[in-house]
XYZ file of C-alpha atoms in Angstrom:
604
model
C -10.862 12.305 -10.572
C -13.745 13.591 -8.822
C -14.459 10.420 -6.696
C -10.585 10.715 -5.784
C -11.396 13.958 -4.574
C -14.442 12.871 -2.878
C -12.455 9.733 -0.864
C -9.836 12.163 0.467
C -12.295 14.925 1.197
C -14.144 12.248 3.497
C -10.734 11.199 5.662
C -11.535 14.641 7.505
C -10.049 13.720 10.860
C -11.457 15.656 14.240
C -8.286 18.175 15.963
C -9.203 16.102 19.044
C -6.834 13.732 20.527
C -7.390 10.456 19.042
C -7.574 8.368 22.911
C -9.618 5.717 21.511
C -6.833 4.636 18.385
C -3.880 5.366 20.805
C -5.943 2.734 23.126
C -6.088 0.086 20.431
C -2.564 0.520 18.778
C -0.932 0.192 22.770
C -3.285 -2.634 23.007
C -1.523 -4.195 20.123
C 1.581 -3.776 22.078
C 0.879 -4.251 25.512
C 0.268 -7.980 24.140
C 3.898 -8.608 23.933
C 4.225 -8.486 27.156
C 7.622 -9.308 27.864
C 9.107 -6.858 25.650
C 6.728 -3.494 26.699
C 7.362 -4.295 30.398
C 11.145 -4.609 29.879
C 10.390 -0.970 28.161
C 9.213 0.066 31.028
C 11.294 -0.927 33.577
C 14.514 0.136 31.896
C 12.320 3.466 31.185
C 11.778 3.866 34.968
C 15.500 3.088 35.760
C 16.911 5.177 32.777
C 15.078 8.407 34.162
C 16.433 7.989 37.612
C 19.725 7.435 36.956
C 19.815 11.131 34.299
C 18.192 12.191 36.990
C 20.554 11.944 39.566
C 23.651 12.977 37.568
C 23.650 16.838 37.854
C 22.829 16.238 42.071
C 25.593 14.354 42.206
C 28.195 16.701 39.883
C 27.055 20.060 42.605
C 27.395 18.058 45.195
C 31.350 17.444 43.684
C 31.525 20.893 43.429
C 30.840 21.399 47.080
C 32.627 18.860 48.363
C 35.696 18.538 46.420
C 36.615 21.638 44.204
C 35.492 24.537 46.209
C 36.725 23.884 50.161
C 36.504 26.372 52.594
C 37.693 26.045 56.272
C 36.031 26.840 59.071
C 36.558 30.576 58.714
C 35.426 30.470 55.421
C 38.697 30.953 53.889
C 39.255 28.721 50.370
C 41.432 25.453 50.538
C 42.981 23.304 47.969
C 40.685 20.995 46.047
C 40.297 17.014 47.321
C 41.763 15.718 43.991
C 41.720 11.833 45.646
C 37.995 12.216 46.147
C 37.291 13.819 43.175
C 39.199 10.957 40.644
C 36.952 8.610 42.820
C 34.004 10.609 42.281
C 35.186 10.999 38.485
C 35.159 7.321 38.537
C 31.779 6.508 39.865
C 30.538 9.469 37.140
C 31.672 7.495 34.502
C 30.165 4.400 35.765
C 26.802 6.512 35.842
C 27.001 7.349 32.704
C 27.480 3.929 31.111
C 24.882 2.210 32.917
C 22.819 5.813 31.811
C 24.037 4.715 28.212
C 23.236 1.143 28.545
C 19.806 1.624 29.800
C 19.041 4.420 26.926
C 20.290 2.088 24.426
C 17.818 -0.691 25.942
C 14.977 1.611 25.733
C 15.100 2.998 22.094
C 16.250 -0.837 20.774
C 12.965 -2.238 22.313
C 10.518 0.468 21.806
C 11.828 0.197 17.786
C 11.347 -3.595 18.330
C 8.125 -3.202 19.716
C 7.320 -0.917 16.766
C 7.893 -3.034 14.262
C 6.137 -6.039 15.420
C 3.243 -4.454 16.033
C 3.347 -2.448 12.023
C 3.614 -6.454 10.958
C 1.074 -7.378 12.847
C -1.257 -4.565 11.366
C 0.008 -5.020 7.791
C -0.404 -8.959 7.389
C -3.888 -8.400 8.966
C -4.724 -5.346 7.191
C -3.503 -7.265 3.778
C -5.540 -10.511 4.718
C -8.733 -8.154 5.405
C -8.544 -6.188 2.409
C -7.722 -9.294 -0.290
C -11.393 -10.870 1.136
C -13.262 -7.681 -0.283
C -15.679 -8.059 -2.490
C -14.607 -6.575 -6.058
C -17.241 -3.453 -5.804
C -14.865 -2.098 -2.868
C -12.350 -1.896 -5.431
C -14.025 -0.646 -8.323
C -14.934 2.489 -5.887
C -11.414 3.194 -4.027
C -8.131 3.605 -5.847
C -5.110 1.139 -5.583
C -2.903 4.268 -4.468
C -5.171 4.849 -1.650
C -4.809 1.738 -0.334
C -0.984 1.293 -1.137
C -0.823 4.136 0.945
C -2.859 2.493 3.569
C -0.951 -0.650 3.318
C 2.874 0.947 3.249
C 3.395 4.407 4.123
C 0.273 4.608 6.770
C 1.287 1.732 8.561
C 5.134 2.949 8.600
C 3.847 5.965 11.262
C 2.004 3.547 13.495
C 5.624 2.662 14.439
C 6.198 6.085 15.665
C 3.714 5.809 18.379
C 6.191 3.316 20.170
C 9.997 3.791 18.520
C 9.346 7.779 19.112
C 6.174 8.584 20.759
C 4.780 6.589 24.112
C 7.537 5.205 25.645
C 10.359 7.485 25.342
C 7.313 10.110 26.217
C 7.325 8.089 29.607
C 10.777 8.236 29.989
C 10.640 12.003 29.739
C 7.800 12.320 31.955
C 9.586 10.418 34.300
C 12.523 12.537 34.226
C 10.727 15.367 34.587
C 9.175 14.181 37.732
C 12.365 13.165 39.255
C 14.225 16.582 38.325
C 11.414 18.227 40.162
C 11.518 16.071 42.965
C 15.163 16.299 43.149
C 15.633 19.999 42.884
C 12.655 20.289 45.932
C 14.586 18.168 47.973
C 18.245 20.694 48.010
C 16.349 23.740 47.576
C 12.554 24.385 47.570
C 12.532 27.956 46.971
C 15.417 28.126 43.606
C 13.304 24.980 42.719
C 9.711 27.428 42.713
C 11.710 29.980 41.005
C 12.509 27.779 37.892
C 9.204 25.840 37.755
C 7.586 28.884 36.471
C 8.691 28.036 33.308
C 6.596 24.810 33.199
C 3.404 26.462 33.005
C 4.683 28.264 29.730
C 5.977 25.009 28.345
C 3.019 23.388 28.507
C 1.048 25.853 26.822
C 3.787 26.113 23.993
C 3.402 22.648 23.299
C -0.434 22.555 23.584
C -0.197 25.434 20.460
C 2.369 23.455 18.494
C 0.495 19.803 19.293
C -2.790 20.940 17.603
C -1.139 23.098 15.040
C 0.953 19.964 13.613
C -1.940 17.785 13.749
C -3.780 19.991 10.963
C -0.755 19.967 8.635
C 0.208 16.304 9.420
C -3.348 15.632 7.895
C -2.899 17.695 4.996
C 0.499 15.817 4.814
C -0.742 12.430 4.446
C -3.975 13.068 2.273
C -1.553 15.056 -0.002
C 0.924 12.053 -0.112
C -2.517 9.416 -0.795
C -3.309 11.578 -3.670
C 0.241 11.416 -4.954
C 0.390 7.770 -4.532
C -2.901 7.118 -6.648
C -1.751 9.561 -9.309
C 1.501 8.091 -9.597
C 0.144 4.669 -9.916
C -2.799 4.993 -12.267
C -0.267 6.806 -14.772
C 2.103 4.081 -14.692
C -0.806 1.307 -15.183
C -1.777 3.457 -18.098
C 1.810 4.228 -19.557
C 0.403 2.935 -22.840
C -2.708 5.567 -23.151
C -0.136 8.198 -21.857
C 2.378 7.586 -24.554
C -0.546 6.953 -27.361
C -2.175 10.172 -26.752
C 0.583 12.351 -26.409
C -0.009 13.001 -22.726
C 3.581 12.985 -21.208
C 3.665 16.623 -20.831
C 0.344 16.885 -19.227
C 0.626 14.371 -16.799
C 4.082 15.431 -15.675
C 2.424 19.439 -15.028
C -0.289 17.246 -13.428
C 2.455 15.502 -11.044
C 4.119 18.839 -10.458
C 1.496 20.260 -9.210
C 0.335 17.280 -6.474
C 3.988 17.351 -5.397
C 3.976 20.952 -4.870
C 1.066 20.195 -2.520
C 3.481 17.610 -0.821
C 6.145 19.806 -0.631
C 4.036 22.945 0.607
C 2.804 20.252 3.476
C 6.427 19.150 4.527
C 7.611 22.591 4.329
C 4.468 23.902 6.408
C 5.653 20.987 8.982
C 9.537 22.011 9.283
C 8.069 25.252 9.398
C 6.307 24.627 12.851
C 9.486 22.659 14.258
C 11.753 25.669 13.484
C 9.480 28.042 15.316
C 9.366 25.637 18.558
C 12.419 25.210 19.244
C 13.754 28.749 19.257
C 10.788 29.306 21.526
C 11.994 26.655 23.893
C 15.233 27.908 24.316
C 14.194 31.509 24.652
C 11.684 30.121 28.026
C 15.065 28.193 28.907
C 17.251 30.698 28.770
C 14.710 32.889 30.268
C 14.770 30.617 33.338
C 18.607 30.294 33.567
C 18.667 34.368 33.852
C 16.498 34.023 36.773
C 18.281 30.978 38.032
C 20.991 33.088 38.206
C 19.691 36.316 39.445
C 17.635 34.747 42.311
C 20.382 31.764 43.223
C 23.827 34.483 43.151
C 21.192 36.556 45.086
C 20.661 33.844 47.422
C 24.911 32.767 47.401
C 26.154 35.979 47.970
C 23.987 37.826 50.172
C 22.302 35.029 51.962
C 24.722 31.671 52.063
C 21.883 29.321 51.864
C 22.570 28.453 48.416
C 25.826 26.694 47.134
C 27.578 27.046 43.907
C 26.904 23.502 43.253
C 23.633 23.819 44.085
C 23.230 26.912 41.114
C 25.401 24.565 38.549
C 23.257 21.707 39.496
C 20.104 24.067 38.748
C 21.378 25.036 35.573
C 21.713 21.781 34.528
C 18.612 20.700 35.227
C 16.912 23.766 33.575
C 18.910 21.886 30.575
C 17.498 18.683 31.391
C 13.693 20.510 31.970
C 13.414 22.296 28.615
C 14.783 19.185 26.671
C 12.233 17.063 27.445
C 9.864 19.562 27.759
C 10.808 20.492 23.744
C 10.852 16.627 22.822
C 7.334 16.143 24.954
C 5.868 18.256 21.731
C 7.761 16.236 19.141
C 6.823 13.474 21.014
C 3.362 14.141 21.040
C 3.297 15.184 17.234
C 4.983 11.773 16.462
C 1.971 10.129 18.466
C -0.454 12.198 16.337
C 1.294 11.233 12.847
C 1.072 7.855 13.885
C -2.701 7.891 15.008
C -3.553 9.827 11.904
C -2.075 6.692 9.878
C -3.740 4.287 13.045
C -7.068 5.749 12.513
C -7.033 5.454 8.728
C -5.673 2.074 8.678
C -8.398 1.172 11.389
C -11.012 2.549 9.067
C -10.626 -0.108 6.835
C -9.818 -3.044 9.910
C -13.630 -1.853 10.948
C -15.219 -1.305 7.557
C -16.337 -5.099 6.454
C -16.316 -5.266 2.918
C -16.552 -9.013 2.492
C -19.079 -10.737 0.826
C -21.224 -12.481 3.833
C -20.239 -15.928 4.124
C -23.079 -17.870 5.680
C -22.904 -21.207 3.212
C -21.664 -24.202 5.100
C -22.499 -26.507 2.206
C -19.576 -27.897 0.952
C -20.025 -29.313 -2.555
C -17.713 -32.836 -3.137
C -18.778 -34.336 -6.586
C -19.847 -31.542 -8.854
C -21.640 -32.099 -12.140
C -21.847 -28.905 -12.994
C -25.584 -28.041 -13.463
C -26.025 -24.328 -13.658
C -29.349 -22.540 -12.780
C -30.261 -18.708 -12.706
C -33.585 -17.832 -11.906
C -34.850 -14.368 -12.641
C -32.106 -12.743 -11.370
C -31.573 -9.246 -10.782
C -28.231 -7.548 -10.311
C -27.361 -3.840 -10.443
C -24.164 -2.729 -9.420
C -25.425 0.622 -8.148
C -28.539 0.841 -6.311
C -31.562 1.500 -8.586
C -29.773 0.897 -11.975
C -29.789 -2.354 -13.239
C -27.536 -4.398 -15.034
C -29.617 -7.374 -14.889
C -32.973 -7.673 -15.682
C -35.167 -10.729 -14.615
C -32.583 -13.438 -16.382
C -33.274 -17.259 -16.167
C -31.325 -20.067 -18.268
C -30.172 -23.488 -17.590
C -27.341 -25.922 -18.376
C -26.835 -29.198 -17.981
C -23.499 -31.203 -16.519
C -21.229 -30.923 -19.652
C -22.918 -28.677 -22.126
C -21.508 -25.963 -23.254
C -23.954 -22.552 -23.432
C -22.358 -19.513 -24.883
C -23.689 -15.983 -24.226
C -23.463 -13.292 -26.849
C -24.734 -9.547 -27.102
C -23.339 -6.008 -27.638
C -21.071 -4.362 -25.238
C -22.902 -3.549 -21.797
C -25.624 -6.219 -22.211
C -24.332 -7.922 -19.155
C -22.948 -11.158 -20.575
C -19.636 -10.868 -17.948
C -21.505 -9.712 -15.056
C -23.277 -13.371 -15.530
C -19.997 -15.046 -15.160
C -19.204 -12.672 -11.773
C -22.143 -13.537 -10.053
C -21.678 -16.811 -10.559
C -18.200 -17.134 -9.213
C -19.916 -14.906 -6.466
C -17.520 -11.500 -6.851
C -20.806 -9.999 -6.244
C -24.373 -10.522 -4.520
C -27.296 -10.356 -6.256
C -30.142 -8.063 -5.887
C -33.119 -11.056 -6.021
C -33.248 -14.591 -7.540
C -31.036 -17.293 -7.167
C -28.180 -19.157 -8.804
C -27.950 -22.632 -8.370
C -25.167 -25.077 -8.682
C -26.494 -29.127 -8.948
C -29.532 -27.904 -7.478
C -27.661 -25.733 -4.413
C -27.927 -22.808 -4.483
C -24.533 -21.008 -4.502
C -25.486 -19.115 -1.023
C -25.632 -21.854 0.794
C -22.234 -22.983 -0.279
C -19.043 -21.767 1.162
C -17.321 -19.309 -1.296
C -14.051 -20.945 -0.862
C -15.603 -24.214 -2.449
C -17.380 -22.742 -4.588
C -14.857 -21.002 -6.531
C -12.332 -23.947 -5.911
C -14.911 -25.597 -8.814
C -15.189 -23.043 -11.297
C -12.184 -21.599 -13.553
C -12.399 -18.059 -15.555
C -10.019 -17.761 -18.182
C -10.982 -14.032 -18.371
C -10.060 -11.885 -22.029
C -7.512 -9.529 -20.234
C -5.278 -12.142 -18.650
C -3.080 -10.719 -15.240
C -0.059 -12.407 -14.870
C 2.074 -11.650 -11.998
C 6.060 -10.661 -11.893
C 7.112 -14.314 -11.063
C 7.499 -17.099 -13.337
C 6.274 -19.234 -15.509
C 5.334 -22.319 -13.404
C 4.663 -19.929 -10.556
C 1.950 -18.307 -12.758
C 0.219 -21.447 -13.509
C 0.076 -22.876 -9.844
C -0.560 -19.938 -8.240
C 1.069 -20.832 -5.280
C -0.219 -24.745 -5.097
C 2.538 -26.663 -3.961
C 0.095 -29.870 -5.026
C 0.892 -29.138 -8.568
C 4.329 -30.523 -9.744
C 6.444 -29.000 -12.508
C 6.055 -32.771 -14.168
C 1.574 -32.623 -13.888
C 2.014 -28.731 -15.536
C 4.219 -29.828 -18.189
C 1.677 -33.002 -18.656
C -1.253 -30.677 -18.595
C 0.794 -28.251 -21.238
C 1.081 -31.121 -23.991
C -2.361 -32.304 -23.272
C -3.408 -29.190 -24.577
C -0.573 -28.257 -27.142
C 1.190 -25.645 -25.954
C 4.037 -27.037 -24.543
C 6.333 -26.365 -27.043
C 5.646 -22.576 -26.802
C 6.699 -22.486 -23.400
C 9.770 -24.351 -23.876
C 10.931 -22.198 -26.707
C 10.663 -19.474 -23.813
C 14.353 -18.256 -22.688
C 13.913 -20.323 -19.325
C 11.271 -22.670 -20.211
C 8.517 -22.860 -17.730
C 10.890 -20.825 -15.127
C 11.162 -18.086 -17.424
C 10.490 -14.488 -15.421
C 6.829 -12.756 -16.302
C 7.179 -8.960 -16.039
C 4.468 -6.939 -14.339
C 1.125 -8.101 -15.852
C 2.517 -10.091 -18.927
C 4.000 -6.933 -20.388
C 6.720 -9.409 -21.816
C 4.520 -11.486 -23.749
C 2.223 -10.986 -26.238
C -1.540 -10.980 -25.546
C -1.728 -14.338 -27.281
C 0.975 -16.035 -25.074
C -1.012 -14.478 -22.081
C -4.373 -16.352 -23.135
C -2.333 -19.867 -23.426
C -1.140 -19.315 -19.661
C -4.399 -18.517 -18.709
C -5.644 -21.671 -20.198
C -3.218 -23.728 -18.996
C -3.479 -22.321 -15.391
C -7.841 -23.267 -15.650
C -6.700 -27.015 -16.927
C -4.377 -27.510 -14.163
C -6.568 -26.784 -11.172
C -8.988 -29.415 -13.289
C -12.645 -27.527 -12.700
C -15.975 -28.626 -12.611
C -17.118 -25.725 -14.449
C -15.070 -23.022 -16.957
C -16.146 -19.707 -17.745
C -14.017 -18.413 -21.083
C -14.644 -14.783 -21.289
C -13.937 -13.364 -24.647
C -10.818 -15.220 -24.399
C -10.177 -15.851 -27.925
C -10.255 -12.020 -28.809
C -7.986 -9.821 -30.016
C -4.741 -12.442 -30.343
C -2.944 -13.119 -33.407
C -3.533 -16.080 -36.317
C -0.890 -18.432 -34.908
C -2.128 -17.911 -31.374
C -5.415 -18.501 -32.286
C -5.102 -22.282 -33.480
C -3.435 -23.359 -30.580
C -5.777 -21.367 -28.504
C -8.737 -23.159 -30.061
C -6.953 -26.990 -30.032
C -6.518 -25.701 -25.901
C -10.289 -24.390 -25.655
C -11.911 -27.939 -26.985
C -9.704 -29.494 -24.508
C -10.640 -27.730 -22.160
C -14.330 -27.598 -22.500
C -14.236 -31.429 -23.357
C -16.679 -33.713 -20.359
C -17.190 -30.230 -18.278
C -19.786 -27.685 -18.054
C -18.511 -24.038 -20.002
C -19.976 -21.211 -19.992
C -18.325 -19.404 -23.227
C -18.706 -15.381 -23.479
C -17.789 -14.995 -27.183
C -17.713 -11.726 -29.535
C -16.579 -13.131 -32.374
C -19.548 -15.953 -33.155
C -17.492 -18.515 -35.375
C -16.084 -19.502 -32.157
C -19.636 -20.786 -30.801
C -21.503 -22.430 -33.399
C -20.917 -25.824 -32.135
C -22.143 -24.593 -28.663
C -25.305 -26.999 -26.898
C -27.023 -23.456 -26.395
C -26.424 -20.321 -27.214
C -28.611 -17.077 -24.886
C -28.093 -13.856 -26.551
C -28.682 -10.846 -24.319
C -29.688 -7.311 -24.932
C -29.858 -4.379 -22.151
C -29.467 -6.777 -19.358
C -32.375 -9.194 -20.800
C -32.149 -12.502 -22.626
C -33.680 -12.027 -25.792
C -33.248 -15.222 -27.396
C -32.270 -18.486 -26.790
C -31.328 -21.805 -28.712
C -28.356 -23.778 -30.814
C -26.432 -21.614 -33.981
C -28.561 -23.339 -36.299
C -31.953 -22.121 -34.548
C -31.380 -19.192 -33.945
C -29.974 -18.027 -37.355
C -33.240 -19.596 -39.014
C -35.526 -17.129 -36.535
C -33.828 -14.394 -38.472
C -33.664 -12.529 -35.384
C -31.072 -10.550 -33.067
C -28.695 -13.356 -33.186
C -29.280 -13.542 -36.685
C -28.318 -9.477 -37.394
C -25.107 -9.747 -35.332
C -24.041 -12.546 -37.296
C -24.537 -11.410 -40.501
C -22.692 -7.997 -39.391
C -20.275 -9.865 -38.479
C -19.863 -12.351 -41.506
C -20.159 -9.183 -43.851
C -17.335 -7.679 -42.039
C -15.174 -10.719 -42.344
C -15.392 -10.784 -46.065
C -14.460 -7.075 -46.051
C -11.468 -8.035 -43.975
């Protein structure tokens, strides 16, 4: 848990406005051109028109409710010009309506074609990692990365930049607007602005602190969540359910602490803003009935009009700082989804070799491999096949046997040597061909919630239904699959869970005999299945293995005695080499394991 720890402790995240991700996200939008300028425009057109609505309802007031003649004595109302003036209101506020609508459907739209944008290329760059990235950073992590991160991005634009514009816009035009009918009522309730801005200065940086602690918080629940549900079974076996659930309370009492330390800051703002607003209304009204009844040079339109731009003022002013925490949510999420855009995991690509007929003549010479720095896994190893032998490699847990078969697919880079392919060596191949000519039917077989046939192609439309079911009685297992409820469309639950790890291993071989490789790598495949599955898993195996190159990473030895070679390894060295029948008469290490193991059979 401590490297969990350790990956959210470094996503640290400076209280300074993040310009530089807000610059690349609006980038990302600004490219769809047609849509953020139509934003804009209606944005621009949207805060005039609110802008001019209280002008125009004083200036009603004035002109056709309260009348005076020219001795200043009231007269009745103009009720024609007022019904026309109700009239052209109504068309104000449709078009006001219409535009409003126009800006929030776009900005959303904008919003979510920019989060697709990020998550298809966030997805493509993180399934080209090498597999060391993942061995180091939790799934939840980057589930969170993938889903929930990319999710706020969305606020920058559906709740953050653009309606920010239109609010700034508005604000500018009130302003304007309440300069132009009276410059000294207008001075009077600008004071307020000052105050505003400082308000939501306080609040900005405040939420940005707990809108971090939000989303590490909600990372850490994410991993938790999904690491206990990958290892239901261990849970279950050992009794753990209690612990882990007090474990899951407690992480989502952190979550809930975080939310409730957000709602917290949001219910202290906006009492605050209406106190400053209805600070400025009392002096609104103090300073412009001053002004009406002592002076004349103010209307009572003109102090309804204030009043309801003091309204208008403090709204915007109040969404400004939700506006501005929405932007910060979002670049929180930008700036951790941008940490893995920038952070190239990939194994370097430089081979432009492309390999056409394949042999499948394997080389390693002296490699050395260690998967962290200064601690190696492999120790100087050298062997050799030739097209259509099969070599098996043997040794006790940790000698390195599968880390053999991952450098040669190229899952990782080695530290010195080389491995060589038909005399190529693999790094000046492309990885793509490369791996396109080896297959790994690995010992713990993943099988993904789809079907049957959709399992097996993995997504090669090449492959027909008719060349799987050939390839399936080629290597006996057809009638397994049809005695399936749905034959080879039969649904796979997550991983396999629905079918036994036998079952899995036939799939697996199937799917390698399909896709027809140069070279197959059988890692402890024939382990830990049942009697029945066993046969048909050996029939499939010397098909499989059959005119092609295998590399064969065996625990149980009875399965590799007819093997051209057999290299047994020891603390990341090879130790001995040769057929069953050699090595046994060296009475060596080969020679111990399999007599351990033979005794232990008969015991069995």
């Amino acid at each position: 848990m401590s490297n969990t720890q350790n990956q959210f402790s470094s996503m640290s995240e400076s209280n300074k406005f993040d310009f530089s991700g807000l610059k690349r996200v609006v980038k990302i939008g600004v490219s769809y051109r047609g849509l953020f300028f139509s934003v804009v425009i209606f944005a621009i057109l949207s805060a005039i028109v609110s802008s001019l609505r209280p002008y125009l309802v004083g200036n009603s007031i004035d002109q056709y409710i309260l009348l005076f003649d020219q001795n200043n004595n009231p007269i009745a109302p103009d009720l024609d010009g007022l019904f026309i003036f109700l009239l052209i209101l109504a068309g104000i506020l449709l078009i006001e309506v219409l535009l409003s609508f126009s800006v929030i459907y776009l900005a959303n739209k904008i919003a979510q074609r920019v989060i697709r944008y990020l998550r298809v290329r966030l997805f493509d760059h993180i399934i080209k990692f090498k597999l060391g990235y993942f061995d180091r950073t939790p799934n939840g992590v980057l589930v969170t990365r993938s889903v929930s991160d990319i999710e706020t991005i969305a606020e920058i634009f559906n709740n953050g930049i653009l309606t920010l514009m239109v609010d700034s816009l508005r604000i500018i035009f009130i302003i304007s607007i309440m300069y132009y009918m009276n410059w000294m009522v207008a001075s009077v309730v600008i004071i307020i602005l000052p105050l505003m801005v400082i308000i939501t200065n306080l609040f900005q940086k405040a939420l940005k602190k707990v809108y971090q602690a939000e989303r590490t918080v909600t990372a850490k629940l994410n991993t938790y969540v999904q690491e206990r549900l990958s290892g239901m079974t261990i849970v279950q076996l050992f009794n753990r359910e209690e612990r882990e659930f007090e474990g899951f309370k407690s992480i989502n009492k952190e979550l809930r602490t975080a939310f409730l330390k957000t709602n917290l800051y949001f219910a202290l703002l906006f009492p605050v803003v209406d106190v400053v607003s209805a600070l400025a209304i009392g002096l609104l009204l103090w300073f412009g009935g001053l002004r009406t009844a002592v002076h004349g040079d103010v209307s009572v339109g003109e102090v309804m009009a204030f009043i309801s731009y003091i309204t208008m003022l403090t709204q915007p002013m109040r969404q400004i700082a939700d506006r501005f925490n929405s932007i910060q949510r979002g670049l929180i999420g930008a700036d951790r989804v941008f940490k893995i855009l920038d952070d190239d995991q990939t194994l370097p690509n430089h081979g432009k070799e492309i390999l056409t007929d394949v042999k499948g003549k394997i080389e390693f010479e002296n490699v050395f491999f260690s998967y962290i720095p200064d601690n190696p896994v492999l120790k100087g190893i050298s062997f050799q096949t030739e097209p259509g032998q099969t070599i098996a490699i043997v040794g006790a847990t940790g000698a390195g046997k599968s880390t053999i078969i991952n450098l040669l697919s190229r899952f990782y880079d080695i530290d010195s040597g080389d491995i060589k392919i038909d005399n190529k060596s693999i790094y000046s191949l492309d990885i793509s061909n490369l791996r396109s000519h080896i297959a790994v039917v690995l010992q713990d077989v993943f099988l993904f919630n789809s079907t049957i046939y959709e399992n097996i192609i993995l997504g090669n439309e090449e492959i027909s239904l008719e060349q799987v079911q050939q390839a399936a009685k080629e290597i006996g297992i057809h009638d397994f699959i049809l005695n399936l409820p749905k034959g080879y469309h039969s649904e796979v639950s997550e991983r396999g869970a629905s079918l036994s790890v036998g079952q899995r291993q036939l799939i697996s071989f199937l799917r390698a005999y399909v896709y027809n490789p140069e070279i197959l790598v059988l890692d402890e495949a024939t382990s830990s299945i049942d009697t029945e599955s066993e046969t048909l898993i050996q029939n499939a195996t010397d098909k499989l293995t059959k005119g092609r190159t295998s590399v064969v990473i065996a625990h149980r030895l009875a399965t590799i005695q007819q093997a051209d070679q057999i290299i047994v390894m020891d603390d990341g060295k090879i130790v001995e080499k040769g057929t069953h029948q050699e090595l046994l008469d060296k009475e060596g290490y080969y020679h111990k394991l399999y007599e351990v193991q033979f005794q232990s059979n008969e015991y069995s």
